[in-house]
Amino acid sequence: MNTTHVKLSPAVLLAFVLLLCNLSAIARPQEKIKKKEISQSYSVSAGDRLQVENRYGNITVTHWNQNTVAIRVEVECKARSEERAQENLDRIQIETKKIGGIVSAVTTIKKEMNSNSNNESMTINYYIQMPPKLAADLNQKYGNINLPSDNNGNMDIHVKYGNLNAGNFTANAMIEAKYGNIEVGNLQDAQLDLGYVGTAKIRNAKDLTIDSKYSNLDIQDIQSLRMEIKYGNLTIESVSRLDMEIKYSDAKIGTLKDALNVSSLSYSNLKIRNLSPSFSKVNVESHYGNLEVALPAKTSFRIVAENMKYSSCDVNGFNITRKHFDDEDRDKNYTYEINGGKQPTIHFEGNRYGNLKVKAN
């Protein structure tokens, strides 16, 4: 049986590939695009406030030295046909107005696209110019909020399924972020509500209150932090005062300058790489949690570890001038005086299953 092999030239192969591409392009409907733009400006004065609510796009804010808020909205809809793209465009309404001292801009979509709306999309982008000190409430869902390098007015920010990119906040700030990432510069007085945030980066802060769930935080330097964290990770390079609840999480602190109070270290790990020799107190209550602390070998202080029945208490690298061990009431209690110190104190409540390690660095 004879078999004939046909060898195609490169030119023929190229022509065949191009033919397949052209047939695919012919079979696929061409994408149609419809656009519209809305622009409006309002005069503002000290004490006024901006409110924006948007979906499926971004809010981008810039500052200028005018007592005016300028709002420009670009809307774009894509679909398989011009008729369908226009229908989607007509469903999107942008309402801007000023009532009293409130300038508002709200996106309304009359009917959401259904599950059969294949190859259809909408993008609604806000571009806002405003005075640097104007207070603002910004709400963005399915998109990002982009702010200038310095924000001097009170800010209330809500972003879901998107990212927050911002510079410094010199006034009060409330930030709610869900299912995205945030990166900000310096904060003065701020409250953060975080949920499923992949990465939250904060450069420096004066006074922070944070409620974090399923999120990861990275803070460079902070003076005072009150925080509850669940199912996440926390890294702080330097902090003065901490008041925390840590549950099912890992927390790492570079330098702790003053005081730490952890009301619940539950199924979690807390590591302090460098505790200042001038610290005032460390109080930690553990529920199946582990605490590791390192501080200079010549520091004068005391360690009290209570209810350590099934726990470990490891102290090494110091001049231990007095050690007391008590296990008369079923729960083991340890007291160490380091370099003759009676104060300040590292106090650890083990609740039978928490572990403590204190070492010299």
mmCIF file of C-alpha atoms in Angstrom:
data_model
loop_
_atom_site.group_PDB
_atom_site.id
_atom_site.type_symbol
_atom_site.label_atom_id
_atom_site.label_comp_id
_atom_site.label_asym_id
_atom_site.label_seq_id
_atom_site.Cartn_x
_atom_site.Cartn_y
_atom_site.Cartn_z
ATOM 1 C CA MET A 1 0.000 0.000 0.000
ATOM 2 C CA ASN A 2 1.446 3.303 -1.069
ATOM 3 C CA THR A 3 1.058 6.381 1.138
ATOM 4 C CA THR A 4 1.496 9.794 -0.374
ATOM 5 C CA HIS A 5 2.677 12.635 1.860
ATOM 6 C CA VAL A 6 1.806 16.130 0.744
ATOM 7 C CA LYS A 7 4.211 18.818 1.890
ATOM 8 C CA LEU A 8 2.713 22.299 2.128
ATOM 9 C CA SER A 9 4.859 25.328 1.597
ATOM 10 C CA PRO A 10 5.090 27.997 4.354
ATOM 11 C CA ALA A 11 3.163 30.413 2.138
ATOM 12 C CA VAL A 12 0.250 27.977 1.822
ATOM 13 C CA LEU A 13 0.212 27.362 5.587
ATOM 14 C CA LEU A 14 0.179 31.097 6.263
ATOM 15 C CA ALA A 15 -2.701 31.615 3.846
ATOM 16 C CA PHE A 16 -4.642 28.816 5.542
ATOM 17 C CA VAL A 17 -4.155 30.363 8.991
ATOM 18 C CA LEU A 18 -5.241 33.790 7.740
ATOM 19 C CA LEU A 19 -8.345 32.248 6.182
ATOM 20 C CA LEU A 20 -9.318 30.650 9.491
ATOM 21 C CA CYS A 21 -8.828 33.977 11.309
ATOM 22 C CA ASN A 22 -10.988 35.802 8.779
ATOM 23 C CA LEU A 23 -13.740 33.181 9.027
ATOM 24 C CA SER A 24 -13.647 33.485 12.830
ATOM 25 C CA ALA A 25 -13.918 37.272 12.611
ATOM 26 C CA ILE A 26 -16.857 36.981 10.202
ATOM 27 C CA ALA A 27 -18.626 34.507 12.500
ATOM 28 C CA ARG A 28 -18.135 36.710 15.573
ATOM 29 C CA PRO A 29 -20.466 39.729 15.719
ATOM 30 C CA GLN A 30 -18.677 43.062 15.759
ATOM 31 C CA GLU A 31 -18.758 44.867 19.099
ATOM 32 C CA LYS A 32 -20.797 48.070 19.102
ATOM 33 C CA ILE A 33 -20.053 50.965 21.443
ATOM 34 C CA LYS A 34 -22.278 53.794 22.609
ATOM 35 C CA LYS A 35 -21.054 56.692 24.783
ATOM 36 C CA LYS A 36 -22.320 59.758 26.573
ATOM 37 C CA GLU A 37 -20.767 62.408 28.798
ATOM 38 C CA ILE A 38 -22.307 64.478 31.582
ATOM 39 C CA SER A 39 -20.639 67.604 32.985
ATOM 40 C CA GLN A 40 -21.794 69.908 35.759
ATOM 41 C CA SER A 41 -20.228 72.450 38.126
ATOM 42 C CA TYR A 42 -21.341 73.847 41.485
ATOM 43 C CA SER A 43 -20.011 76.637 43.672
ATOM 44 C CA VAL A 44 -19.026 75.539 47.177
ATOM 45 C CA SER A 45 -17.888 77.186 50.385
ATOM 46 C CA ALA A 46 -16.368 76.118 53.693
ATOM 47 C CA GLY A 47 -18.657 73.648 55.429
ATOM 48 C CA ASP A 48 -20.126 72.216 52.216
ATOM 49 C CA ARG A 49 -19.858 68.521 51.387
ATOM 50 C CA LEU A 50 -19.621 66.347 48.276
ATOM 51 C CA GLN A 51 -21.491 63.035 48.007
ATOM 52 C CA VAL A 52 -20.903 60.569 45.158
ATOM 53 C CA GLU A 53 -22.412 57.114 44.560
ATOM 54 C CA ASN A 54 -21.251 55.070 41.583
ATOM 55 C CA ARG A 55 -21.060 51.525 40.197
ATOM 56 C CA TYR A 56 -19.149 49.795 37.412
ATOM 57 C CA GLY A 57 -16.320 52.266 37.013
ATOM 58 C CA ASN A 58 -13.933 54.519 38.888
ATOM 59 C CA ILE A 59 -14.054 57.720 40.897
ATOM 60 C CA THR A 60 -10.983 59.886 40.315
ATOM 61 C CA VAL A 61 -10.542 63.081 42.342
ATOM 62 C CA THR A 62 -8.121 65.926 41.684
ATOM 63 C CA HIS A 63 -7.726 69.227 43.519
ATOM 64 C CA TRP A 64 -7.695 72.798 42.277
ATOM 65 C CA ASN A 65 -7.688 76.257 43.862
ATOM 66 C CA GLN A 66 -11.252 77.165 42.963
ATOM 67 C CA ASN A 67 -14.359 77.268 45.146
ATOM 68 C CA THR A 68 -16.089 75.009 42.662
ATOM 69 C CA VAL A 69 -16.812 71.310 42.295
ATOM 70 C CA ALA A 70 -16.622 70.191 38.660
ATOM 71 C CA ILE A 71 -18.097 66.776 37.893
ATOM 72 C CA ARG A 72 -17.535 65.015 34.593
ATOM 73 C CA VAL A 73 -18.937 61.531 33.985
ATOM 74 C CA GLU A 74 -18.018 59.356 31.018
ATOM 75 C CA VAL A 75 -20.397 56.463 30.296
ATOM 76 C CA GLU A 76 -19.626 53.719 27.789
ATOM 77 C CA CYS A 77 -21.723 50.665 26.889
ATOM 78 C CA LYS A 78 -20.660 47.776 24.693
ATOM 79 C CA ALA A 79 -22.951 45.193 23.077
ATOM 80 C CA ARG A 80 -23.358 43.037 19.975
ATOM 81 C CA SER A 81 -25.686 45.515 18.305
ATOM 82 C CA GLU A 82 -26.037 49.292 18.275
ATOM 83 C CA GLU A 83 -29.627 48.948 19.413
ATOM 84 C CA ARG A 84 -28.670 46.888 22.439
ATOM 85 C CA ALA A 85 -25.757 49.189 23.321
ATOM 86 C CA GLN A 86 -28.091 52.206 23.136
ATOM 87 C CA GLU A 87 -30.676 50.465 25.324
ATOM 88 C CA ASN A 88 -28.057 49.867 27.996
ATOM 89 C CA LEU A 89 -26.816 53.441 27.720
ATOM 90 C CA ASP A 90 -30.349 54.785 28.171
ATOM 91 C CA ARG A 91 -30.773 52.745 31.354
ATOM 92 C CA ILE A 92 -27.923 54.619 33.034
ATOM 93 C CA GLN A 93 -28.887 57.910 34.644
ATOM 94 C CA ILE A 94 -26.499 60.354 36.308
ATOM 95 C CA GLU A 95 -28.191 62.814 38.643
ATOM 96 C CA THR A 96 -26.206 65.783 39.950
ATOM 97 C CA LYS A 97 -27.575 68.527 42.166
ATOM 98 C CA LYS A 98 -26.873 70.845 45.064
ATOM 99 C CA ILE A 99 -29.289 71.178 47.968
ATOM 100 C CA GLY A 100 -28.156 73.430 50.779
ATOM 101 C CA GLY A 101 -24.499 72.671 51.400
ATOM 102 C CA ILE A 102 -24.588 69.202 49.809
ATOM 103 C CA VAL A 103 -23.365 68.613 46.265
ATOM 104 C CA SER A 104 -24.400 65.139 45.129
ATOM 105 C CA ALA A 105 -23.838 62.928 42.109
ATOM 106 C CA VAL A 106 -25.579 59.555 41.928
ATOM 107 C CA THR A 107 -25.489 56.765 39.353
ATOM 108 C CA THR A 108 -28.819 54.995 38.823
ATOM 109 C CA ILE A 109 -29.219 51.928 36.621
ATOM 110 C CA LYS A 110 -32.883 51.290 35.891
ATOM 111 C CA LYS A 111 -32.475 47.562 35.378
ATOM 112 C CA GLU A 112 -29.360 45.501 35.903
ATOM 113 C CA MET A 113 -28.053 43.408 33.006
ATOM 114 C CA ASN A 114 -29.313 39.826 33.273
ATOM 115 C CA SER A 115 -27.281 36.633 33.055
ATOM 116 C CA ASN A 116 -28.001 36.345 29.321
ATOM 117 C CA SER A 117 -26.274 39.637 28.550
ATOM 118 C CA ASN A 118 -23.174 38.005 27.100
ATOM 119 C CA ASN A 119 -20.498 40.230 25.587
ATOM 120 C CA GLU A 120 -22.147 43.290 27.099
ATOM 121 C CA SER A 121 -20.501 45.710 29.494
ATOM 122 C CA MET A 122 -20.829 49.180 30.938
ATOM 123 C CA THR A 123 -18.221 51.550 32.325
ATOM 124 C CA ILE A 124 -19.107 54.661 34.333
ATOM 125 C CA ASN A 125 -16.133 56.844 35.253
ATOM 126 C CA TYR A 126 -16.347 59.968 37.424
ATOM 127 C CA TYR A 127 -13.717 62.712 37.162
ATOM 128 C CA ILE A 128 -14.068 65.264 39.945
ATOM 129 C CA GLN A 129 -12.183 68.505 40.561
ATOM 130 C CA MET A 130 -12.712 70.067 43.964
ATOM 131 C CA PRO A 131 -11.037 72.264 46.622
ATOM 132 C CA PRO A 132 -8.498 70.372 48.787
ATOM 133 C CA LYS A 133 -10.358 71.052 52.065
ATOM 134 C CA LEU A 134 -13.828 70.058 50.898
ATOM 135 C CA ALA A 135 -15.380 67.202 52.887
ATOM 136 C CA ALA A 136 -16.518 64.246 50.799
ATOM 137 C CA ASP A 137 -18.507 61.000 50.963
ATOM 138 C CA LEU A 138 -17.436 58.647 48.174
ATOM 139 C CA ASN A 139 -19.179 55.333 47.469
ATOM 140 C CA GLN A 140 -17.896 53.053 44.715
ATOM 141 C CA LYS A 141 -18.997 49.482 43.925
ATOM 142 C CA TYR A 142 -17.271 47.386 41.253
ATOM 143 C CA GLY A 143 -14.479 49.872 40.649
ATOM 144 C CA ASN A 144 -11.695 51.939 42.160
ATOM 145 C CA ILE A 145 -11.401 55.212 44.043
ATOM 146 C CA ASN A 146 -8.324 57.300 43.220
ATOM 147 C CA LEU A 147 -7.503 60.293 45.430
ATOM 148 C CA PRO A 148 -4.775 62.985 45.327
ATOM 149 C CA SER A 149 -1.540 62.949 47.311
ATOM 150 C CA ASP A 150 -2.978 65.229 50.037
ATOM 151 C CA ASN A 151 -6.580 65.252 51.272
ATOM 152 C CA ASN A 152 -7.364 67.977 53.794
ATOM 153 C CA GLY A 153 -11.118 67.599 54.290
ATOM 154 C CA ASN A 154 -13.042 65.033 56.322
ATOM 155 C CA MET A 155 -13.465 61.924 54.169
ATOM 156 C CA ASP A 156 -15.996 59.083 54.308
ATOM 157 C CA ILE A 157 -14.981 56.416 51.788
ATOM 158 C CA HIS A 158 -16.710 53.165 50.844
ATOM 159 C CA VAL A 159 -15.271 50.893 48.152
ATOM 160 C CA LYS A 160 -16.477 47.362 47.386
ATOM 161 C CA TYR A 161 -15.073 45.020 44.759
ATOM 162 C CA GLY A 162 -12.381 47.546 43.929
ATOM 163 C CA ASN A 163 -9.289 49.318 45.208
ATOM 164 C CA LEU A 164 -8.554 52.539 47.068
ATOM 165 C CA ASN A 165 -5.442 54.465 46.052
ATOM 166 C CA ALA A 166 -4.865 57.596 48.110
ATOM 167 C CA GLY A 167 -2.215 59.830 49.577
ATOM 168 C CA ASN A 168 -2.278 61.575 52.953
ATOM 169 C CA PHE A 169 -5.321 62.449 55.070
ATOM 170 C CA THR A 170 -4.821 65.426 57.369
ATOM 171 C CA ALA A 171 -8.403 65.418 58.725
ATOM 172 C CA ASN A 172 -10.701 62.660 59.968
ATOM 173 C CA ALA A 173 -11.147 59.698 57.648
ATOM 174 C CA MET A 174 -13.565 56.776 57.684
ATOM 175 C CA ILE A 175 -12.660 54.016 55.220
ATOM 176 C CA GLU A 176 -14.723 50.930 54.458
ATOM 177 C CA ALA A 177 -13.123 48.495 52.008
ATOM 178 C CA LYS A 178 -14.437 45.079 50.983
ATOM 179 C CA TYR A 179 -13.078 42.627 48.411
ATOM 180 C CA GLY A 180 -10.175 44.715 47.134
ATOM 181 C CA ASN A 181 -6.927 46.403 48.152
ATOM 182 C CA ILE A 182 -6.111 49.757 49.704
ATOM 183 C CA GLU A 183 -2.965 51.852 49.781
ATOM 184 C CA VAL A 184 -2.816 55.158 51.638
ATOM 185 C CA GLY A 185 -0.132 57.498 52.903
ATOM 186 C CA ASN A 186 -0.332 59.222 56.289
ATOM 187 C CA LEU A 187 -3.446 59.227 58.479
ATOM 188 C CA GLN A 188 -4.262 61.438 61.438
ATOM 189 C CA ASP A 189 -7.507 60.204 63.025
ATOM 190 C CA ALA A 190 -9.082 57.356 61.084
ATOM 191 C CA GLN A 191 -11.458 54.417 61.348
ATOM 192 C CA LEU A 192 -11.082 51.443 58.997
ATOM 193 C CA ASP A 193 -13.578 48.655 58.343
ATOM 194 C CA LEU A 194 -11.906 45.955 56.254
ATOM 195 C CA GLY A 195 -13.334 42.725 54.862
ATOM 196 C CA TYR A 196 -11.597 40.339 52.470
ATOM 197 C CA VAL A 197 -8.945 42.942 51.673
ATOM 198 C CA GLY A 198 -5.982 41.252 50.027
ATOM 199 C CA THR A 199 -3.500 43.957 51.010
ATOM 200 C CA ALA A 200 -4.027 47.103 53.055
ATOM 201 C CA LYS A 201 -0.944 49.327 53.171
ATOM 202 C CA ILE A 202 -0.706 52.336 55.493
ATOM 203 C CA ARG A 203 2.435 54.437 55.688
ATOM 204 C CA ASN A 204 2.094 56.336 58.975
ATOM 205 C CA ALA A 205 -0.774 57.076 61.357
ATOM 206 C CA LYS A 206 -1.432 59.004 64.541
ATOM 207 C CA ASP A 207 -4.640 57.429 65.871
ATOM 208 C CA LEU A 208 -6.314 54.431 64.220
ATOM 209 C CA THR A 209 -9.303 52.218 64.953
ATOM 210 C CA ILE A 210 -9.496 49.122 62.738
ATOM 211 C CA ASP A 211 -11.990 46.283 62.410
ATOM 212 C CA SER A 212 -10.456 43.703 60.081
ATOM 213 C CA LYS A 213 -11.822 40.364 58.892
ATOM 214 C CA TYR A 214 -10.144 38.052 56.365
ATOM 215 C CA SER A 215 -7.689 40.831 55.504
ATOM 216 C CA ASN A 216 -3.955 41.508 55.513
ATOM 217 C CA LEU A 217 -2.499 44.761 56.850
ATOM 218 C CA ASP A 218 0.920 46.337 56.569
ATOM 219 C CA ILE A 219 1.557 49.484 58.651
ATOM 220 C CA GLN A 220 4.894 51.276 58.796
ATOM 221 C CA ASP A 221 4.591 53.548 61.832
ATOM 222 C CA ILE A 222 1.689 54.331 64.154
ATOM 223 C CA GLN A 223 1.297 56.090 67.478
ATOM 224 C CA SER A 224 -1.949 54.580 68.784
ATOM 225 C CA LEU A 225 -3.943 51.632 67.428
ATOM 226 C CA ARG A 226 -7.167 50.013 68.603
ATOM 227 C CA MET A 227 -7.892 46.942 66.551
ATOM 228 C CA GLU A 228 -9.865 43.739 66.227
ATOM 229 C CA ILE A 229 -8.500 41.310 63.650
ATOM 230 C CA LYS A 230 -9.967 37.953 62.639
ATOM 231 C CA TYR A 231 -8.646 35.495 60.053
ATOM 232 C CA GLY A 232 -5.875 37.680 58.688
ATOM 233 C CA ASN A 233 -2.312 38.889 59.003
ATOM 234 C CA LEU A 234 -0.896 42.053 60.537
ATOM 235 C CA THR A 235 2.575 43.543 60.184
ATOM 236 C CA ILE A 236 3.579 46.756 61.984
ATOM 237 C CA GLU A 237 7.094 48.136 61.724
ATOM 238 C CA SER A 238 6.836 50.524 64.693
ATOM 239 C CA VAL A 239 4.069 51.378 67.183
ATOM 240 C CA SER A 240 3.773 53.196 70.504
ATOM 241 C CA ARG A 241 0.472 51.946 71.979
ATOM 242 C CA LEU A 242 -1.695 48.975 71.020
ATOM 243 C CA ASP A 243 -5.077 47.752 72.270
ATOM 244 C CA MET A 244 -6.136 44.635 70.373
ATOM 245 C CA GLU A 245 -8.152 41.481 69.919
ATOM 246 C CA ILE A 246 -6.424 38.906 67.714
ATOM 247 C CA LYS A 247 -8.379 35.844 66.593
ATOM 248 C CA TYR A 248 -7.256 33.148 64.155
ATOM 249 C CA SER A 249 -4.525 35.453 62.862
ATOM 250 C CA ASP A 250 -0.794 36.100 62.789
ATOM 251 C CA ALA A 251 0.558 39.457 63.980
ATOM 252 C CA LYS A 252 4.139 40.706 63.794
ATOM 253 C CA ILE A 253 5.409 43.912 65.397
ATOM 254 C CA GLY A 254 8.848 45.294 64.665
ATOM 255 C CA THR A 255 9.276 47.787 67.518
ATOM 256 C CA LEU A 256 6.847 48.330 70.407
ATOM 257 C CA LYS A 257 7.750 51.567 72.167
ATOM 258 C CA ASP A 258 5.298 51.851 75.055
ATOM 259 C CA ALA A 259 2.260 49.700 75.864
ATOM 260 C CA LEU A 260 0.392 46.641 74.612
ATOM 261 C CA ASN A 261 -2.947 45.260 75.755
ATOM 262 C CA VAL A 262 -4.379 42.185 74.036
ATOM 263 C CA SER A 263 -7.728 41.242 75.545
ATOM 264 C CA SER A 264 -7.894 38.057 73.480
ATOM 265 C CA LEU A 265 -5.106 36.208 71.671
ATOM 266 C CA SER A 266 -7.231 33.349 70.351
ATOM 267 C CA TYR A 267 -5.761 30.597 68.181
ATOM 268 C CA SER A 268 -3.239 33.179 67.013
ATOM 269 C CA ASN A 269 0.428 34.093 67.095
ATOM 270 C CA LEU A 270 1.871 37.450 68.166
ATOM 271 C CA LYS A 271 5.554 38.204 67.747
ATOM 272 C CA ILE A 272 7.298 41.378 68.960
ATOM 273 C CA ARG A 273 10.765 41.617 67.471
ATOM 274 C CA ASN A 274 11.971 44.522 69.628
ATOM 275 C CA LEU A 275 10.280 45.684 72.832
ATOM 276 C CA SER A 276 11.724 49.009 73.969
ATOM 277 C CA PRO A 277 13.528 48.885 77.350
ATOM 278 C CA SER A 278 11.429 51.904 78.359
ATOM 279 C CA PHE A 279 8.092 50.125 77.754
ATOM 280 C CA SER A 280 5.346 50.709 80.329
ATOM 281 C CA LYS A 281 3.357 47.444 80.183
ATOM 282 C CA VAL A 282 2.493 44.357 78.166
ATOM 283 C CA ASN A 283 -0.755 42.562 79.030
ATOM 284 C CA VAL A 284 -1.891 39.565 76.967
ATOM 285 C CA GLU A 285 -4.731 37.131 77.629
ATOM 286 C CA SER A 286 -4.346 33.981 75.581
ATOM 287 C CA HIS A 287 -6.879 31.441 74.420
ATOM 288 C CA TYR A 288 -4.741 28.855 72.627
ATOM 289 C CA GLY A 289 -2.475 31.682 71.489
ATOM 290 C CA ASN A 290 1.294 32.146 71.451
ATOM 291 C CA LEU A 291 3.283 35.260 72.387
ATOM 292 C CA GLU A 292 6.955 35.796 71.581
ATOM 293 C CA VAL A 293 8.778 38.915 72.814
ATOM 294 C CA ALA A 294 12.384 40.039 72.385
ATOM 295 C CA LEU A 295 14.025 42.970 74.196
ATOM 296 C CA PRO A 296 17.536 44.109 75.206
ATOM 297 C CA ALA A 297 19.326 41.807 77.666
ATOM 298 C CA LYS A 298 20.073 44.587 80.170
ATOM 299 C CA THR A 299 16.449 45.718 80.490
ATOM 300 C CA SER A 300 15.113 45.725 84.052
ATOM 301 C CA PHE A 301 11.563 44.294 84.141
ATOM 302 C CA ARG A 302 9.301 41.555 85.482
ATOM 303 C CA ILE A 303 7.457 38.627 83.874
ATOM 304 C CA VAL A 304 4.234 37.208 85.296
ATOM 305 C CA ALA A 305 2.771 34.155 83.546
ATOM 306 C CA GLU A 306 -0.400 32.714 85.042
ATOM 307 C CA ASN A 307 -2.567 29.635 84.430
ATOM 308 C CA MET A 308 0.117 27.806 82.449
ATOM 309 C CA LYS A 309 -1.044 24.223 83.262
ATOM 310 C CA TYR A 310 -0.488 22.808 79.779
ATOM 311 C CA SER A 311 1.579 25.708 78.486
ATOM 312 C CA SER A 312 5.238 26.561 78.133
ATOM 313 C CA CYS A 313 7.012 29.587 79.585
ATOM 314 C CA ASP A 314 10.447 30.039 78.047
ATOM 315 C CA VAL A 315 12.694 32.856 79.314
ATOM 316 C CA ASN A 316 16.312 32.987 78.152
ATOM 317 C CA GLY A 317 19.256 35.294 77.557
ATOM 318 C CA PHE A 318 18.692 37.444 80.692
ATOM 319 C CA ASN A 319 20.117 37.854 84.168
ATOM 320 C CA ILE A 320 17.258 36.334 86.193
ATOM 321 C CA THR A 321 17.648 37.755 89.712
ATOM 322 C CA ARG A 322 14.525 36.081 91.109
ATOM 323 C CA LYS A 323 12.256 33.271 89.936
ATOM 324 C CA HIS A 324 9.100 31.992 91.604
ATOM 325 C CA PHE A 325 7.117 28.942 90.486
ATOM 326 C CA ASP A 326 3.695 28.107 91.939
ATOM 327 C CA ASP A 327 1.596 25.067 91.010
ATOM 328 C CA GLU A 328 -0.332 24.488 94.239
ATOM 329 C CA ASP A 329 -3.758 25.322 92.758
ATOM 330 C CA ARG A 330 -3.480 23.030 89.693
ATOM 331 C CA ASP A 331 -2.496 25.939 87.437
ATOM 332 C CA LYS A 332 1.165 26.719 87.060
ATOM 333 C CA ASN A 333 2.177 30.327 87.686
ATOM 334 C CA TYR A 334 5.586 31.850 86.978
ATOM 335 C CA THR A 335 7.179 35.077 88.167
ATOM 336 C CA TYR A 336 10.562 36.314 86.953
ATOM 337 C CA GLU A 337 12.478 39.397 88.001
ATOM 338 C CA ILE A 338 14.986 40.356 85.330
ATOM 339 C CA ASN A 339 18.009 42.472 86.270
ATOM 340 C CA GLY A 340 16.392 43.178 89.648
ATOM 341 C CA GLY A 341 13.299 44.687 88.081
ATOM 342 C CA LYS A 342 9.835 44.709 89.643
ATOM 343 C CA GLN A 343 8.306 47.045 87.039
ATOM 344 C CA PRO A 344 7.375 47.307 84.216
ATOM 345 C CA THR A 345 5.692 43.943 83.722
ATOM 346 C CA ILE A 346 5.027 41.529 80.906
ATOM 347 C CA HIS A 347 1.825 39.864 82.097
ATOM 348 C CA PHE A 348 0.631 36.761 80.264
ATOM 349 C CA GLU A 349 -2.604 34.930 81.078
ATOM 350 C CA GLY A 350 -2.153 31.503 79.517
ATOM 351 C CA ASN A 351 -5.574 30.012 80.293
ATOM 352 C CA ARG A 352 -3.784 26.649 80.424
ATOM 353 C CA TYR A 353 -3.030 26.364 76.703
ATOM 354 C CA GLY A 354 -1.168 29.534 75.696
ATOM 355 C CA ASN A 355 2.600 29.666 75.263
ATOM 356 C CA LEU A 356 5.005 32.474 76.201
ATOM 357 C CA LYS A 357 8.551 33.042 75.022
ATOM 358 C CA VAL A 358 10.674 35.998 76.172
ATOM 359 C CA LYS A 359 14.230 36.297 74.909
ATOM 360 C CA ALA A 360 17.100 38.775 74.767
ATOM 361 C CA ASN A 361 17.888 40.354 71.417
#
